[in-house]
């Protein structure tokens, strides 16, 4: 058992069980479609709120994409096998999360231009919106992994995971939308983007180790 074999297996399983990612992408689209219907379909309102809507939808969809990511590993004893083979659980956690993120972000980026049109997103903000998603969503997935590891031993964990993760998402949401809004106002958003990158690096250092500790505790 090696890291590469585990990651290849995870990549294969992610695309074999497409419903996990498909459900999260479908949920993202449902939020995008329902928001104008439930609030306002005014183009001027949607144009001003479009970035926030996209980010809220992406945040909720990211939690759905990672819900249960560790449950099967905990149930079939994989975590104990990793430890017995001298593998670091934190590295495997990071690999699993990044693989799941890659499978999520690719279809999301394809859909963003269409969602932008549906939400009257100004064309000159399309690039900034995509950049903010590329920089910000890895942090969302790493934060969601913390919630997934804490609730891995629970049968129905979606609500508890949401309560744990949503407060952690707030800085990412604030600076991601702030970056796009700064571009809309003609101001450089490099500061917000740098803060997003710094948040990612901090979470990258913390999340895998926290998840590993939580999963080891659940496996014992």
mmCIF file with all atom_site columns, C-alpha atoms in Angstrom, residues 19-150:
data_model
loop_
_atom_site.group_PDB
_atom_site.id
_atom_site.type_symbol
_atom_site.label_atom_id
_atom_site.label_alt_id
_atom_site.label_comp_id
_atom_site.label_asym_id
_atom_site.label_entity_id
_atom_site.label_seq_id
_atom_site.pdbx_PDB_ins_code
_atom_site.Cartn_x
_atom_site.Cartn_y
_atom_site.Cartn_z
_atom_site.occupancy
_atom_site.B_iso_or_equiv
_atom_site.pdbx_formal_charge
_atom_site.auth_seq_id
_atom_site.auth_comp_id
_atom_site.auth_asym_id
_atom_site.auth_atom_id
_atom_site.pdbx_PDB_model_num
ATOM 1   C CA . UNK A 1 19  ? -23.375 10.935 -8.212  1.00 0.00 ? 19  UNK A CA 1
ATOM 2   C CA . UNK A 1 20  ? -21.453 12.548 -5.331  1.00 0.00 ? 20  UNK A CA 1
ATOM 3   C CA . UNK A 1 21  ? -20.006 15.300 -7.516  1.00 0.00 ? 21  UNK A CA 1
ATOM 4   C CA . UNK A 1 22  ? -23.052 15.405 -9.794  1.00 0.00 ? 22  UNK A CA 1
ATOM 5   C CA . UNK A 1 23  ? -25.341 16.020 -6.819  1.00 0.00 ? 23  UNK A CA 1
ATOM 6   C CA . UNK A 1 24  ? -23.214 18.913 -5.598  1.00 0.00 ? 24  UNK A CA 1
ATOM 7   C CA . UNK A 1 25  ? -23.087 20.499 -9.064  1.00 0.00 ? 25  UNK A CA 1
ATOM 8   C CA . UNK A 1 26  ? -26.836 20.005 -9.461  1.00 0.00 ? 26  UNK A CA 1
ATOM 9   C CA . UNK A 1 27  ? -27.384 21.622 -6.061  1.00 0.00 ? 27  UNK A CA 1
ATOM 10  C CA . UNK A 1 28  ? -25.226 24.567 -7.178  1.00 0.00 ? 28  UNK A CA 1
ATOM 11  C CA . UNK A 1 29  ? -27.399 24.999 -10.275 1.00 0.00 ? 29  UNK A CA 1
ATOM 12  C CA . UNK A 1 30  ? -30.627 24.722 -8.274  1.00 0.00 ? 30  UNK A CA 1
ATOM 13  C CA . UNK A 1 31  ? -29.524 27.569 -5.996  1.00 0.00 ? 31  UNK A CA 1
ATOM 14  C CA . UNK A 1 32  ? -28.570 29.686 -9.021  1.00 0.00 ? 32  UNK A CA 1
ATOM 15  C CA . UNK A 1 33  ? -31.955 29.061 -10.669 1.00 0.00 ? 33  UNK A CA 1
ATOM 16  C CA . UNK A 1 34  ? -34.135 29.451 -7.573  1.00 0.00 ? 34  UNK A CA 1
ATOM 17  C CA . UNK A 1 35  ? -32.590 32.656 -6.244  1.00 0.00 ? 35  UNK A CA 1
ATOM 18  C CA . UNK A 1 36  ? -33.954 34.945 -8.999  1.00 0.00 ? 36  UNK A CA 1
ATOM 19  C CA . UNK A 1 37  ? -37.350 33.242 -8.760  1.00 0.00 ? 37  UNK A CA 1
ATOM 20  C CA . UNK A 1 38  ? -37.580 33.560 -4.993  1.00 0.00 ? 38  UNK A CA 1
ATOM 21  C CA . UNK A 1 39  ? -36.073 37.027 -4.538  1.00 0.00 ? 39  UNK A CA 1
ATOM 22  C CA . UNK A 1 40  ? -36.066 39.189 -7.650  1.00 0.00 ? 40  UNK A CA 1
ATOM 23  C CA . UNK A 1 41  ? -35.505 38.693 -11.360 1.00 0.00 ? 41  UNK A CA 1
ATOM 24  C CA . UNK A 1 42  ? -34.604 42.349 -11.894 1.00 0.00 ? 42  UNK A CA 1
ATOM 25  C CA . UNK A 1 43  ? -31.418 42.482 -14.037 1.00 0.00 ? 43  UNK A CA 1
ATOM 26  C CA . UNK A 1 44  ? -30.046 45.417 -12.044 1.00 0.00 ? 44  UNK A CA 1
ATOM 27  C CA . UNK A 1 45  ? -30.533 43.574 -8.742  1.00 0.00 ? 45  UNK A CA 1
ATOM 28  C CA . UNK A 1 46  ? -29.088 40.330 -10.087 1.00 0.00 ? 46  UNK A CA 1
ATOM 29  C CA . UNK A 1 47  ? -26.064 42.141 -11.521 1.00 0.00 ? 47  UNK A CA 1
ATOM 30  C CA . UNK A 1 48  ? -25.213 43.570 -8.108  1.00 0.00 ? 48  UNK A CA 1
ATOM 31  C CA . UNK A 1 49  ? -25.891 40.317 -6.245  1.00 0.00 ? 49  UNK A CA 1
ATOM 32  C CA . UNK A 1 50  ? -24.610 37.801 -8.818  1.00 0.00 ? 50  UNK A CA 1
ATOM 33  C CA . UNK A 1 51  ? -21.138 37.294 -7.336  1.00 0.00 ? 51  UNK A CA 1
ATOM 34  C CA . UNK A 1 52  ? -22.554 36.762 -3.851  1.00 0.00 ? 52  UNK A CA 1
ATOM 35  C CA . UNK A 1 53  ? -25.136 34.312 -5.183  1.00 0.00 ? 53  UNK A CA 1
ATOM 36  C CA . UNK A 1 54  ? -22.490 32.304 -7.036  1.00 0.00 ? 54  UNK A CA 1
ATOM 37  C CA . UNK A 1 55  ? -20.259 32.159 -3.976  1.00 0.00 ? 55  UNK A CA 1
ATOM 38  C CA . UNK A 1 56  ? -23.062 31.178 -1.606  1.00 0.00 ? 56  UNK A CA 1
ATOM 39  C CA . UNK A 1 57  ? -24.084 28.410 -4.007  1.00 0.00 ? 57  UNK A CA 1
ATOM 40  C CA . UNK A 1 58  ? -20.474 27.224 -4.340  1.00 0.00 ? 58  UNK A CA 1
ATOM 41  C CA . UNK A 1 59  ? -20.055 27.200 -0.550  1.00 0.00 ? 59  UNK A CA 1
ATOM 42  C CA . UNK A 1 60  ? -23.118 25.051 0.039   1.00 0.00 ? 60  UNK A CA 1
ATOM 43  C CA . UNK A 1 61  ? -22.237 22.753 -2.862  1.00 0.00 ? 61  UNK A CA 1
ATOM 44  C CA . UNK A 1 62  ? -18.703 22.236 -1.527  1.00 0.00 ? 62  UNK A CA 1
ATOM 45  C CA . UNK A 1 63  ? -20.076 20.900 1.754   1.00 0.00 ? 63  UNK A CA 1
ATOM 46  C CA . UNK A 1 64  ? -22.316 18.505 -0.137  1.00 0.00 ? 64  UNK A CA 1
ATOM 47  C CA . UNK A 1 65  ? -19.352 17.342 -2.243  1.00 0.00 ? 65  UNK A CA 1
ATOM 48  C CA . UNK A 1 66  ? -17.355 16.390 0.863   1.00 0.00 ? 66  UNK A CA 1
ATOM 49  C CA . UNK A 1 67  ? -20.159 15.010 2.998   1.00 0.00 ? 67  UNK A CA 1
ATOM 50  C CA . UNK A 1 68  ? -19.245 11.426 3.797   1.00 0.00 ? 68  UNK A CA 1
ATOM 51  C CA . UNK A 1 69  ? -15.785 11.531 2.185   1.00 0.00 ? 69  UNK A CA 1
ATOM 52  C CA . UNK A 1 70  ? -14.250 9.720  5.182   1.00 0.00 ? 70  UNK A CA 1
ATOM 53  C CA . UNK A 1 71  ? -17.195 7.558  6.235   1.00 0.00 ? 71  UNK A CA 1
ATOM 54  C CA . UNK A 1 72  ? -16.285 4.539  4.107   1.00 0.00 ? 72  UNK A CA 1
ATOM 55  C CA . UNK A 1 73  ? -12.617 4.714  5.128   1.00 0.00 ? 73  UNK A CA 1
ATOM 56  C CA . UNK A 1 74  ? -13.675 4.687  8.761   1.00 0.00 ? 74  UNK A CA 1
ATOM 57  C CA . UNK A 1 75  ? -16.202 1.905  8.238   1.00 0.00 ? 75  UNK A CA 1
ATOM 58  C CA . UNK A 1 76  ? -13.967 -0.533 6.322   1.00 0.00 ? 76  UNK A CA 1
ATOM 59  C CA . UNK A 1 77  ? -10.887 -0.030 8.489   1.00 0.00 ? 77  UNK A CA 1
ATOM 60  C CA . UNK A 1 78  ? -8.822  1.778  5.842   1.00 0.00 ? 78  UNK A CA 1
ATOM 61  C CA . UNK A 1 79  ? -7.580  4.334  8.367   1.00 0.00 ? 79  UNK A CA 1
ATOM 62  C CA . UNK A 1 80  ? -6.118  1.575  10.546  1.00 0.00 ? 80  UNK A CA 1
ATOM 63  C CA . UNK A 1 81  ? -4.535  -0.013 7.459   1.00 0.00 ? 81  UNK A CA 1
ATOM 64  C CA . UNK A 1 82  ? -2.880  3.278  6.511   1.00 0.00 ? 82  UNK A CA 1
ATOM 65  C CA . UNK A 1 83  ? -1.388  3.612  9.968   1.00 0.00 ? 83  UNK A CA 1
ATOM 66  C CA . UNK A 1 84  ? -0.215  -0.022 10.047  1.00 0.00 ? 84  UNK A CA 1
ATOM 67  C CA . UNK A 1 85  ? 1.598   0.535  6.743   1.00 0.00 ? 85  UNK A CA 1
ATOM 68  C CA . UNK A 1 86  ? 3.381   3.595  8.113   1.00 0.00 ? 86  UNK A CA 1
ATOM 69  C CA . UNK A 1 87  ? 1.479   6.096  5.979   1.00 0.00 ? 87  UNK A CA 1
ATOM 70  C CA . UNK A 1 88  ? 0.644   9.570  7.238   1.00 0.00 ? 88  UNK A CA 1
ATOM 71  C CA . UNK A 1 89  ? -3.124  10.005 7.458   1.00 0.00 ? 89  UNK A CA 1
ATOM 72  C CA . UNK A 1 90  ? -2.761  13.769 6.978   1.00 0.00 ? 90  UNK A CA 1
ATOM 73  C CA . UNK A 1 91  ? -1.141  13.340 3.546   1.00 0.00 ? 91  UNK A CA 1
ATOM 74  C CA . UNK A 1 92  ? -3.865  10.920 2.445   1.00 0.00 ? 92  UNK A CA 1
ATOM 75  C CA . UNK A 1 93  ? -6.542  13.319 3.691   1.00 0.00 ? 93  UNK A CA 1
ATOM 76  C CA . UNK A 1 94  ? -4.986  16.155 1.688   1.00 0.00 ? 94  UNK A CA 1
ATOM 77  C CA . UNK A 1 95  ? -4.824  14.011 -1.440  1.00 0.00 ? 95  UNK A CA 1
ATOM 78  C CA . UNK A 1 96  ? -8.440  12.872 -1.118  1.00 0.00 ? 96  UNK A CA 1
ATOM 79  C CA . UNK A 1 97  ? -9.669  16.438 -0.614  1.00 0.00 ? 97  UNK A CA 1
ATOM 80  C CA . UNK A 1 98  ? -7.703  17.831 -3.568  1.00 0.00 ? 98  UNK A CA 1
ATOM 81  C CA . UNK A 1 99  ? -8.925  15.034 -5.838  1.00 0.00 ? 99  UNK A CA 1
ATOM 82  C CA . UNK A 1 100 ? -12.511 15.753 -4.826  1.00 0.00 ? 100 UNK A CA 1
ATOM 83  C CA . UNK A 1 101 ? -11.900 19.485 -5.371  1.00 0.00 ? 101 UNK A CA 1
ATOM 84  C CA . UNK A 1 102 ? -10.508 18.856 -8.863  1.00 0.00 ? 102 UNK A CA 1
ATOM 85  C CA . UNK A 1 103 ? -13.539 16.778 -9.815  1.00 0.00 ? 103 UNK A CA 1
ATOM 86  C CA . UNK A 1 104 ? -15.809 19.565 -8.509  1.00 0.00 ? 104 UNK A CA 1
ATOM 87  C CA . UNK A 1 105 ? -14.099 22.674 -9.873  1.00 0.00 ? 105 UNK A CA 1
ATOM 88  C CA . UNK A 1 106 ? -13.749 21.535 -13.499 1.00 0.00 ? 106 UNK A CA 1
ATOM 89  C CA . UNK A 1 107 ? -17.494 21.241 -14.267 1.00 0.00 ? 107 UNK A CA 1
ATOM 90  C CA . UNK A 1 108 ? -18.143 24.301 -12.095 1.00 0.00 ? 108 UNK A CA 1
ATOM 91  C CA . UNK A 1 109 ? -15.823 26.462 -14.200 1.00 0.00 ? 109 UNK A CA 1
ATOM 92  C CA . UNK A 1 110 ? -17.545 25.246 -17.358 1.00 0.00 ? 110 UNK A CA 1
ATOM 93  C CA . UNK A 1 111 ? -20.922 26.290 -15.926 1.00 0.00 ? 111 UNK A CA 1
ATOM 94  C CA . UNK A 1 112 ? -19.869 29.695 -14.557 1.00 0.00 ? 112 UNK A CA 1
ATOM 95  C CA . UNK A 1 113 ? -20.271 31.600 -17.879 1.00 0.00 ? 113 UNK A CA 1
ATOM 96  C CA . UNK A 1 114 ? -23.817 30.262 -18.263 1.00 0.00 ? 114 UNK A CA 1
ATOM 97  C CA . UNK A 1 115 ? -24.623 31.045 -14.629 1.00 0.00 ? 115 UNK A CA 1
ATOM 98  C CA . UNK A 1 116 ? -23.188 34.512 -15.146 1.00 0.00 ? 116 UNK A CA 1
ATOM 99  C CA . UNK A 1 117 ? -25.540 35.122 -18.044 1.00 0.00 ? 117 UNK A CA 1
ATOM 100 C CA . UNK A 1 118 ? -28.506 33.830 -16.021 1.00 0.00 ? 118 UNK A CA 1
ATOM 101 C CA . UNK A 1 119 ? -27.615 36.167 -13.137 1.00 0.00 ? 119 UNK A CA 1
ATOM 102 C CA . UNK A 1 120 ? -26.770 39.184 -15.336 1.00 0.00 ? 120 UNK A CA 1
ATOM 103 C CA . UNK A 1 121 ? -23.151 39.085 -14.158 1.00 0.00 ? 121 UNK A CA 1
ATOM 104 C CA . UNK A 1 122 ? -21.248 41.868 -15.977 1.00 0.00 ? 122 UNK A CA 1
ATOM 105 C CA . UNK A 1 123 ? -18.987 40.383 -18.642 1.00 0.00 ? 123 UNK A CA 1
ATOM 106 C CA . UNK A 1 124 ? -15.953 42.313 -17.407 1.00 0.00 ? 124 UNK A CA 1
ATOM 107 C CA . UNK A 1 125 ? -16.266 40.579 -14.018 1.00 0.00 ? 125 UNK A CA 1
ATOM 108 C CA . UNK A 1 126 ? -16.382 37.035 -15.411 1.00 0.00 ? 126 UNK A CA 1
ATOM 109 C CA . UNK A 1 127 ? -12.610 36.561 -15.277 1.00 0.00 ? 127 UNK A CA 1
ATOM 110 C CA . UNK A 1 128 ? -12.346 37.899 -11.712 1.00 0.00 ? 128 UNK A CA 1
ATOM 111 C CA . UNK A 1 129 ? -15.182 35.619 -10.601 1.00 0.00 ? 129 UNK A CA 1
ATOM 112 C CA . UNK A 1 130 ? -13.416 32.572 -12.033 1.00 0.00 ? 130 UNK A CA 1
ATOM 113 C CA . UNK A 1 131 ? -10.104 33.602 -10.437 1.00 0.00 ? 131 UNK A CA 1
ATOM 114 C CA . UNK A 1 132 ? -11.786 34.069 -7.058  1.00 0.00 ? 132 UNK A CA 1
ATOM 115 C CA . UNK A 1 133 ? -13.300 30.580 -7.315  1.00 0.00 ? 133 UNK A CA 1
ATOM 116 C CA . UNK A 1 134 ? -9.970  29.016 -8.261  1.00 0.00 ? 134 UNK A CA 1
ATOM 117 C CA . UNK A 1 135 ? -8.216  30.665 -5.318  1.00 0.00 ? 135 UNK A CA 1
ATOM 118 C CA . UNK A 1 136 ? -11.026 30.419 -2.757  1.00 0.00 ? 136 UNK A CA 1
ATOM 119 C CA . UNK A 1 137 ? -12.694 27.048 -3.295  1.00 0.00 ? 137 UNK A CA 1
ATOM 120 C CA . UNK A 1 138 ? -9.660  24.932 -2.255  1.00 0.00 ? 138 UNK A CA 1
ATOM 121 C CA . UNK A 1 139 ? -9.907  26.606 1.150   1.00 0.00 ? 139 UNK A CA 1
ATOM 122 C CA . UNK A 1 140 ? -13.621 25.791 1.302   1.00 0.00 ? 140 UNK A CA 1
ATOM 123 C CA . UNK A 1 141 ? -12.877 22.128 0.634   1.00 0.00 ? 141 UNK A CA 1
ATOM 124 C CA . UNK A 1 142 ? -10.141 21.975 3.262   1.00 0.00 ? 142 UNK A CA 1
ATOM 125 C CA . UNK A 1 143 ? -12.470 23.577 5.805   1.00 0.00 ? 143 UNK A CA 1
ATOM 126 C CA . UNK A 1 144 ? -15.306 21.235 4.830   1.00 0.00 ? 144 UNK A CA 1
ATOM 127 C CA . UNK A 1 145 ? -12.912 18.326 5.368   1.00 0.00 ? 145 UNK A CA 1
ATOM 128 C CA . UNK A 1 146 ? -12.606 19.373 9.020   1.00 0.00 ? 146 UNK A CA 1
ATOM 129 C CA . UNK A 1 147 ? -16.367 19.105 9.432   1.00 0.00 ? 147 UNK A CA 1
ATOM 130 C CA . UNK A 1 148 ? -16.425 15.817 7.523   1.00 0.00 ? 148 UNK A CA 1
ATOM 131 C CA . UNK A 1 149 ? -13.735 14.312 9.767   1.00 0.00 ? 149 UNK A CA 1
ATOM 132 C CA . UNK A 1 150 ? -15.507 15.365 12.962  1.00 0.00 ? 150 UNK A CA 1
#
